[in-house]
PDB file of C-alpha atoms in Angstrom:
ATOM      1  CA  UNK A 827      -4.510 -48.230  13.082  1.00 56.00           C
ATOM      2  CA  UNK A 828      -2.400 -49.158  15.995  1.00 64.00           C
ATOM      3  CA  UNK A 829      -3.302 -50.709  19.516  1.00 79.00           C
ATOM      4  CA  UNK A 830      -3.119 -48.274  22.921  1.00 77.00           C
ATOM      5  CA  UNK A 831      -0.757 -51.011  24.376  1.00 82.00           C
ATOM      6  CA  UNK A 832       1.275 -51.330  20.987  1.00 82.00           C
ATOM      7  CA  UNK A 833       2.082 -47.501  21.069  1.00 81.00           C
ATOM      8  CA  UNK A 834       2.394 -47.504  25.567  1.00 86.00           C
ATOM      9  CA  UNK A 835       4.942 -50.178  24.943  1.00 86.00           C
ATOM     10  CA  UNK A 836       6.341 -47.922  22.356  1.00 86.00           C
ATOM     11  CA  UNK A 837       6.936 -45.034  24.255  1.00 84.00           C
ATOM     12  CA  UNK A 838       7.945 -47.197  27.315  1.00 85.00           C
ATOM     13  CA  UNK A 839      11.079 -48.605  25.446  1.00 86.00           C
ATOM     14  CA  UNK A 840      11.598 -45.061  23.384  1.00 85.00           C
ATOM     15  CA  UNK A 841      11.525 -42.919  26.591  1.00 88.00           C
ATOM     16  CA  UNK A 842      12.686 -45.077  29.480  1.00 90.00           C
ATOM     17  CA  UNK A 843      14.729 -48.451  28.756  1.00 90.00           C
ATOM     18  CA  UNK A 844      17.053 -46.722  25.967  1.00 90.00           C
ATOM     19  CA  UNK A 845      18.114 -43.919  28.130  1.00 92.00           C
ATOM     20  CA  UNK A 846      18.927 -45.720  30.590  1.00 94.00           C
ATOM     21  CA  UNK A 847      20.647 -48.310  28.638  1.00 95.00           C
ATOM     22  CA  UNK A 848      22.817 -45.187  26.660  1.00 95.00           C
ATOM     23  CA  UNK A 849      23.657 -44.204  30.144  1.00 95.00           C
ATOM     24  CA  UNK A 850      24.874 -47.765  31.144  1.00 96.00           C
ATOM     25  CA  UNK A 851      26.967 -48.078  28.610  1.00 96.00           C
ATOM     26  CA  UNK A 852      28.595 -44.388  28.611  1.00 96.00           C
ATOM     27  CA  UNK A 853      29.635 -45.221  32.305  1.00 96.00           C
ATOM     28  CA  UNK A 854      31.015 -48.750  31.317  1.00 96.00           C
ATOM     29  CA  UNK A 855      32.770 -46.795  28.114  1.00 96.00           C
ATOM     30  CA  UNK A 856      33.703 -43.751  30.295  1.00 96.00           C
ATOM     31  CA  UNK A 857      34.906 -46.165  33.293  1.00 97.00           C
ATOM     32  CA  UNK A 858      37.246 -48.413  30.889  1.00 97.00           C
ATOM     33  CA  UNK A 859      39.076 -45.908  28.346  1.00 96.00           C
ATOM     34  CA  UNK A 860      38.161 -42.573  30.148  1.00 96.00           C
ATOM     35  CA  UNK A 861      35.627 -39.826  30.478  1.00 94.00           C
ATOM     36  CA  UNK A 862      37.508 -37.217  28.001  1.00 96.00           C
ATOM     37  CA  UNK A 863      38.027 -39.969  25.352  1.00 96.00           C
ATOM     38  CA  UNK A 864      34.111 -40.935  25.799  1.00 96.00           C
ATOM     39  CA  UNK A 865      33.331 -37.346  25.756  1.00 94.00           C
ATOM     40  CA  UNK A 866      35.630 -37.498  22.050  1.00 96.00           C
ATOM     41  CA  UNK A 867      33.766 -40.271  20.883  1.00 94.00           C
ATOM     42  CA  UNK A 868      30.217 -39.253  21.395  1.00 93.00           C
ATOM     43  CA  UNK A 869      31.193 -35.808  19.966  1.00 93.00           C
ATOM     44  CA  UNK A 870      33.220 -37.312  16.636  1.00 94.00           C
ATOM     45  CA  UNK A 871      30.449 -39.742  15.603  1.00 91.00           C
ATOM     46  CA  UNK A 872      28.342 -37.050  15.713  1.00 89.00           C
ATOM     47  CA  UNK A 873      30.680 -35.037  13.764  1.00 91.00           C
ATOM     48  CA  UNK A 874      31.303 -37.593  11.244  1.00 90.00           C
ATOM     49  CA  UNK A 875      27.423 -39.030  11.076  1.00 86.00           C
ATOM     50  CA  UNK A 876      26.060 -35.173  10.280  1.00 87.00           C
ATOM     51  CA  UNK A 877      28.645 -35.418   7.569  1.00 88.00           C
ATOM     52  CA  UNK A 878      27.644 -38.372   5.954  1.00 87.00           C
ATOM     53  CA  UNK A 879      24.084 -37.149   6.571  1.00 86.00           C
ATOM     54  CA  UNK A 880      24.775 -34.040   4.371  1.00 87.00           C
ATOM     55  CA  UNK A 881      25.918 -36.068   1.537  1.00 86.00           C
ATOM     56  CA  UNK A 882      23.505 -39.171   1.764  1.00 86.00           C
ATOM     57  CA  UNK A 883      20.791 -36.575   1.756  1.00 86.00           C
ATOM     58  CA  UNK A 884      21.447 -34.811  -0.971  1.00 86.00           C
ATOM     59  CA  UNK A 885      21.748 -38.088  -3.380  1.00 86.00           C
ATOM     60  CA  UNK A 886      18.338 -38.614  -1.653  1.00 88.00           C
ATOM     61  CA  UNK A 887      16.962 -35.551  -2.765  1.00 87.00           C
ATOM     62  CA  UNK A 888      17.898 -35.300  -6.588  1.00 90.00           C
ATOM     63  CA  UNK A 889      16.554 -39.198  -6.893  1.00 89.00           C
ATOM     64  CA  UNK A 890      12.974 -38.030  -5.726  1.00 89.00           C
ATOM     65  CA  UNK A 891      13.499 -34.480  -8.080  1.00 90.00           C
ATOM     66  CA  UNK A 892      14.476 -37.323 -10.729  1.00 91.00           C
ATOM     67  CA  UNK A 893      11.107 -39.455  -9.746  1.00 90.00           C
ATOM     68  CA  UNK A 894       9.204 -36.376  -9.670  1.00 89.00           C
ATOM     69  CA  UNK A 895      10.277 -35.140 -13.132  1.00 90.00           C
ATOM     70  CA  UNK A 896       9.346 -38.823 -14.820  1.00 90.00           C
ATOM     71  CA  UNK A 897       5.625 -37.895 -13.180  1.00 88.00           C
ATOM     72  CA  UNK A 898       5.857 -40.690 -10.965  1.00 87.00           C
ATOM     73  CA  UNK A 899       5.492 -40.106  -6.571  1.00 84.00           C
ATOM     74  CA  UNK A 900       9.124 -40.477  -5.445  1.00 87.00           C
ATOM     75  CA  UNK A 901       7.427 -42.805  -2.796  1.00 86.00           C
ATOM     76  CA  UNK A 902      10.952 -44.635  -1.803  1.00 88.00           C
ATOM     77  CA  UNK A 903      12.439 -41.738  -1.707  1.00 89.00           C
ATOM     78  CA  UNK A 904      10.057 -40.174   0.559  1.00 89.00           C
ATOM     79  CA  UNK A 905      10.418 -42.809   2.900  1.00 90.00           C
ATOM     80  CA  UNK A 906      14.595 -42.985   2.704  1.00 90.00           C
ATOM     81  CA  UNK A 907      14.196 -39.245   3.903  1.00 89.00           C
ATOM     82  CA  UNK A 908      12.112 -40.404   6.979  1.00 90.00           C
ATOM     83  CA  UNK A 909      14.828 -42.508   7.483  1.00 91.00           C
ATOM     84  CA  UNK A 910      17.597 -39.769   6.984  1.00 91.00           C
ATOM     85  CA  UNK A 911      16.210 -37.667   8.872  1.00 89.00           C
ATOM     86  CA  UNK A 912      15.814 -40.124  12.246  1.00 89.00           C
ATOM     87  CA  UNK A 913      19.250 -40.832  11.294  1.00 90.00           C
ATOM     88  CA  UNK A 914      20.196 -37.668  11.706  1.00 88.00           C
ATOM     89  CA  UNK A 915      18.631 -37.214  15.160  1.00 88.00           C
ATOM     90  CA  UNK A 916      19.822 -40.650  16.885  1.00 90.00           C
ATOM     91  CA  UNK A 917      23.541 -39.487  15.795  1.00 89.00           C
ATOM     92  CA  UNK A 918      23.081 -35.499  17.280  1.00 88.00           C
ATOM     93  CA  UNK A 919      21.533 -37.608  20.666  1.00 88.00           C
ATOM     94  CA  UNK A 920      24.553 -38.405  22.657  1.00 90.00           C
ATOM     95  CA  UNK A 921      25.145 -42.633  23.089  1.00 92.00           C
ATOM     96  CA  UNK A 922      26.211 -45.432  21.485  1.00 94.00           C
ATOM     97  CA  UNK A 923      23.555 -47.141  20.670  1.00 94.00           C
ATOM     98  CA  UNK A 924      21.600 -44.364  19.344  1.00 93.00           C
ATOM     99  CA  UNK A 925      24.698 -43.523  16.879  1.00 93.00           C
ATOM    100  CA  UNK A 926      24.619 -47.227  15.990  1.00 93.00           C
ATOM    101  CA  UNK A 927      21.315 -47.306  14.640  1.00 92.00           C
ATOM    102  CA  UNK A 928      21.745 -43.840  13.306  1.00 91.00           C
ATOM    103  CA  UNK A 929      24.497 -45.273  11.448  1.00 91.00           C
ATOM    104  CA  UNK A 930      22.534 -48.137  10.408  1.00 91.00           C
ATOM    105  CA  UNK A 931      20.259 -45.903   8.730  1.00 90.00           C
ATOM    106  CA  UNK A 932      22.243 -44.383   6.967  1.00 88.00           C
ATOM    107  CA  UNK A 933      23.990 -46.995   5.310  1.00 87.00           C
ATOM    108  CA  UNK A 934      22.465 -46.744   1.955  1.00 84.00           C
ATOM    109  CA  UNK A 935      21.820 -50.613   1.326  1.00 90.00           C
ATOM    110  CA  UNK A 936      20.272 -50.964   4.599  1.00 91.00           C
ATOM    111  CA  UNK A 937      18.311 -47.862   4.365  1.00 90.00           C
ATOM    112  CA  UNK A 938      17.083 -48.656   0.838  1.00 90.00           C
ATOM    113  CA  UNK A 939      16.229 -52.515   1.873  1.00 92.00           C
ATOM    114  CA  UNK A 940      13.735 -50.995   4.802  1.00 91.00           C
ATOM    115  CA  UNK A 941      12.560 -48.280   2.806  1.00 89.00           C
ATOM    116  CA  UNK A 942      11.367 -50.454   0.314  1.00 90.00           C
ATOM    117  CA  UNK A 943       9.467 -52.801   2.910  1.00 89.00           C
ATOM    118  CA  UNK A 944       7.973 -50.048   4.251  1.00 86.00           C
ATOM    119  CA  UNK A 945       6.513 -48.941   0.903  1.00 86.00           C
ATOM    120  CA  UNK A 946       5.916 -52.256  -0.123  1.00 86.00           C
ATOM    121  CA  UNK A 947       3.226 -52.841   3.087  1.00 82.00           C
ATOM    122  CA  UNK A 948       1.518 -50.328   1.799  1.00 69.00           C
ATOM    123  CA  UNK A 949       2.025 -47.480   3.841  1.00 61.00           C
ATOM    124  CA  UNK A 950       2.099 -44.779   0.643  1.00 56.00           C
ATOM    125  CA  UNK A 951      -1.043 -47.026  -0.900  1.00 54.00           C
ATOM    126  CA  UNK A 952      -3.133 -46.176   1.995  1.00 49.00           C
ATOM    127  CA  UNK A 953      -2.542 -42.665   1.581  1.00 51.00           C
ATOM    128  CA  UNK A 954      -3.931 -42.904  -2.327  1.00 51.00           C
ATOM    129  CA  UNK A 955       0.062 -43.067  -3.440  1.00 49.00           C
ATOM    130  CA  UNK A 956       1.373 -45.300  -5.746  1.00 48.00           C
ATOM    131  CA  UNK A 957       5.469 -45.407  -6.515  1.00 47.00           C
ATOM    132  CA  UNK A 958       4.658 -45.930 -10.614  1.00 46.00           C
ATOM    133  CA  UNK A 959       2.519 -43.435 -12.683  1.00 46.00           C
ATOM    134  CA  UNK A 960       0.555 -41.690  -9.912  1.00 46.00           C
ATOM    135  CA  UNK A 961       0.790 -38.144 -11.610  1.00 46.00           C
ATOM    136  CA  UNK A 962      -0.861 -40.271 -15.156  1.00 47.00           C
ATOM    137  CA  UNK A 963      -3.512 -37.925 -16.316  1.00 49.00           C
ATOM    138  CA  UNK A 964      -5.020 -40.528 -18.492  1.00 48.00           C
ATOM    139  CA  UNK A 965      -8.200 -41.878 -18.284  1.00 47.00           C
ATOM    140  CA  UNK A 966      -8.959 -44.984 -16.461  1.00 50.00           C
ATOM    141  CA  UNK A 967     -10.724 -48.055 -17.374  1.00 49.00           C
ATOM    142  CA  UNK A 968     -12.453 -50.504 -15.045  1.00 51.00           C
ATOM    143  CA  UNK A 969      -9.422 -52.812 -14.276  1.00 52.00           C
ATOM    144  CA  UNK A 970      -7.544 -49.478 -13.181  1.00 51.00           C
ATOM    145  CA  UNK A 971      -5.316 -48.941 -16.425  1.00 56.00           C
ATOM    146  CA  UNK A 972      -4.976 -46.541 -18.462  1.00 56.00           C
ATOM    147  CA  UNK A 973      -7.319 -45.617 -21.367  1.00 58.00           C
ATOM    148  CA  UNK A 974      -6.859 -44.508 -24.681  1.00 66.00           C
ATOM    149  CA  UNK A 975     -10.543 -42.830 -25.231  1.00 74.00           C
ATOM    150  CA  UNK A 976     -10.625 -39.555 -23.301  1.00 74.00           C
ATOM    151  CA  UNK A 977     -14.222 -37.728 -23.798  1.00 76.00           C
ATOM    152  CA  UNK A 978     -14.203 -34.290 -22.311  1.00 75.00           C
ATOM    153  CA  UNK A 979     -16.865 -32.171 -21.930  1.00 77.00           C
ATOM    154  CA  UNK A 980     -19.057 -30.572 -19.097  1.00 78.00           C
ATOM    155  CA  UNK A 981     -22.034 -31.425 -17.625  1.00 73.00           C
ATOM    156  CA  UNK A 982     -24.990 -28.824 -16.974  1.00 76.00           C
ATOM    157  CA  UNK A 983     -28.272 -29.450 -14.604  1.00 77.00           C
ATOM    158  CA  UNK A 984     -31.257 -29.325 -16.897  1.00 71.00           C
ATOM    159  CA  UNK A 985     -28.701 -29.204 -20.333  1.00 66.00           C
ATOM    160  CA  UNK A 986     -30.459 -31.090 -23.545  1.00 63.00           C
ATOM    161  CA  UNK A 987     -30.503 -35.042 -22.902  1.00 61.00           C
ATOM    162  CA  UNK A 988     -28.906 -37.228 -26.184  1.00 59.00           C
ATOM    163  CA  UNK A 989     -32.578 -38.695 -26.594  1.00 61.00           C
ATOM    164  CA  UNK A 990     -34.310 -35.149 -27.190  1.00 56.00           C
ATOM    165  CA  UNK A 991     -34.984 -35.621 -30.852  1.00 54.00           C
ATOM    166  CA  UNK A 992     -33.569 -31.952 -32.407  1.00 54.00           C
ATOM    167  CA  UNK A 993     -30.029 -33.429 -31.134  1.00 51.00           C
ATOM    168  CA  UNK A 994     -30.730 -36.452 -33.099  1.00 48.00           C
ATOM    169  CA  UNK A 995     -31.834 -34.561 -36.038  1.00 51.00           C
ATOM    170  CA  UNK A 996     -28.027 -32.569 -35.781  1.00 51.00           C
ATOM    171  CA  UNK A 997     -26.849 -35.828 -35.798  1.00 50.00           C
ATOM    172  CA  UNK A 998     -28.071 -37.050 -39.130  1.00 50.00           C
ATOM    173  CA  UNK A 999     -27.664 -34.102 -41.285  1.00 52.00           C
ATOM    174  CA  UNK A1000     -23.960 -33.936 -40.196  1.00 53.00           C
ATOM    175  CA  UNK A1001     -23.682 -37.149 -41.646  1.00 50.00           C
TER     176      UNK A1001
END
């Protein structure tokens, strides 16, 4: 699904070049307004981001009970909590810019914008999810709708065939 250099590149950025960049930018903070006000800052945004968190979370969470009540895969919402939840980690890791994209995320018209082109590319699709009617118990034709004719019944190895004429002969004295 992805490429070995996609993912080293990845990693390279996530683990190296954004820790040293937070670090950068705490000194530069710490050197021009203080260390104790820096140390405030990092500590409040946290504060304030777990906050919004809790609340943005919860709203989260009774739209995907809603979806999941209709019979439909709360697919958006799924993906909104993937997003909450990163949110919620860049704002606990101390930094700016980490608490500036955890911010970003949760901002609910942002979040909602990217959680919709996520689901949109077809990331749920490829795991056999759909967003409208996946929990349909209907049967389906051969264009992938719905059906109205249901037959139910069971099948059983070396059970009488429809051709075997005393079936036939059922058939006609029903009528």
């Amino acid at each position: 699904m992805f490429e070995v250099g996609v993912v080293l590149r990845f990693l390279f950025v996530l683990f190296i070049v954004v820790p040293l960049a937070e670090m950068t930018l705490l000194f530069e903070v710490a050197d021009r307004i203080g260390g104790a006000w820096t140390l405030l800052m990092v500590v409040g945004t946290a504060v304030v981001g777990v906050q919004i968190l809790k609340r943005q979370g919860f709203s989260t969470l009774l739209r995907a009970k809603q979806k999941l009540q209709s019979g439909k895969v709360p697919a958006q919402e799924m993906v909104e909590g993937m997003l909450l939840a990163s949110a919620g980690a860049l704002m606990l890791t101390p930094g700016f810019i980490t608490d500036t994209v955890g911010f970003l995320f949760l901002a609910s018209p942002l979040r909602r914008a990217l959680a919709d082109k996520i689901v949109t590319i077809g990331f749920f699709t490829t795991l056999g999810m759909r967003e409208s009617n996946a929990f349909d118990t209907r049967a389906r034709s051969e264009g992938g709708r719905a059906s109205d004719i249901i037959i139910d019944g069971e099948y059983v190895p070396g059970s009488v065939h429809p051709s075997d004429s005393a079936l036939v002969d059922d058939k006609r004295d029903a009528r």
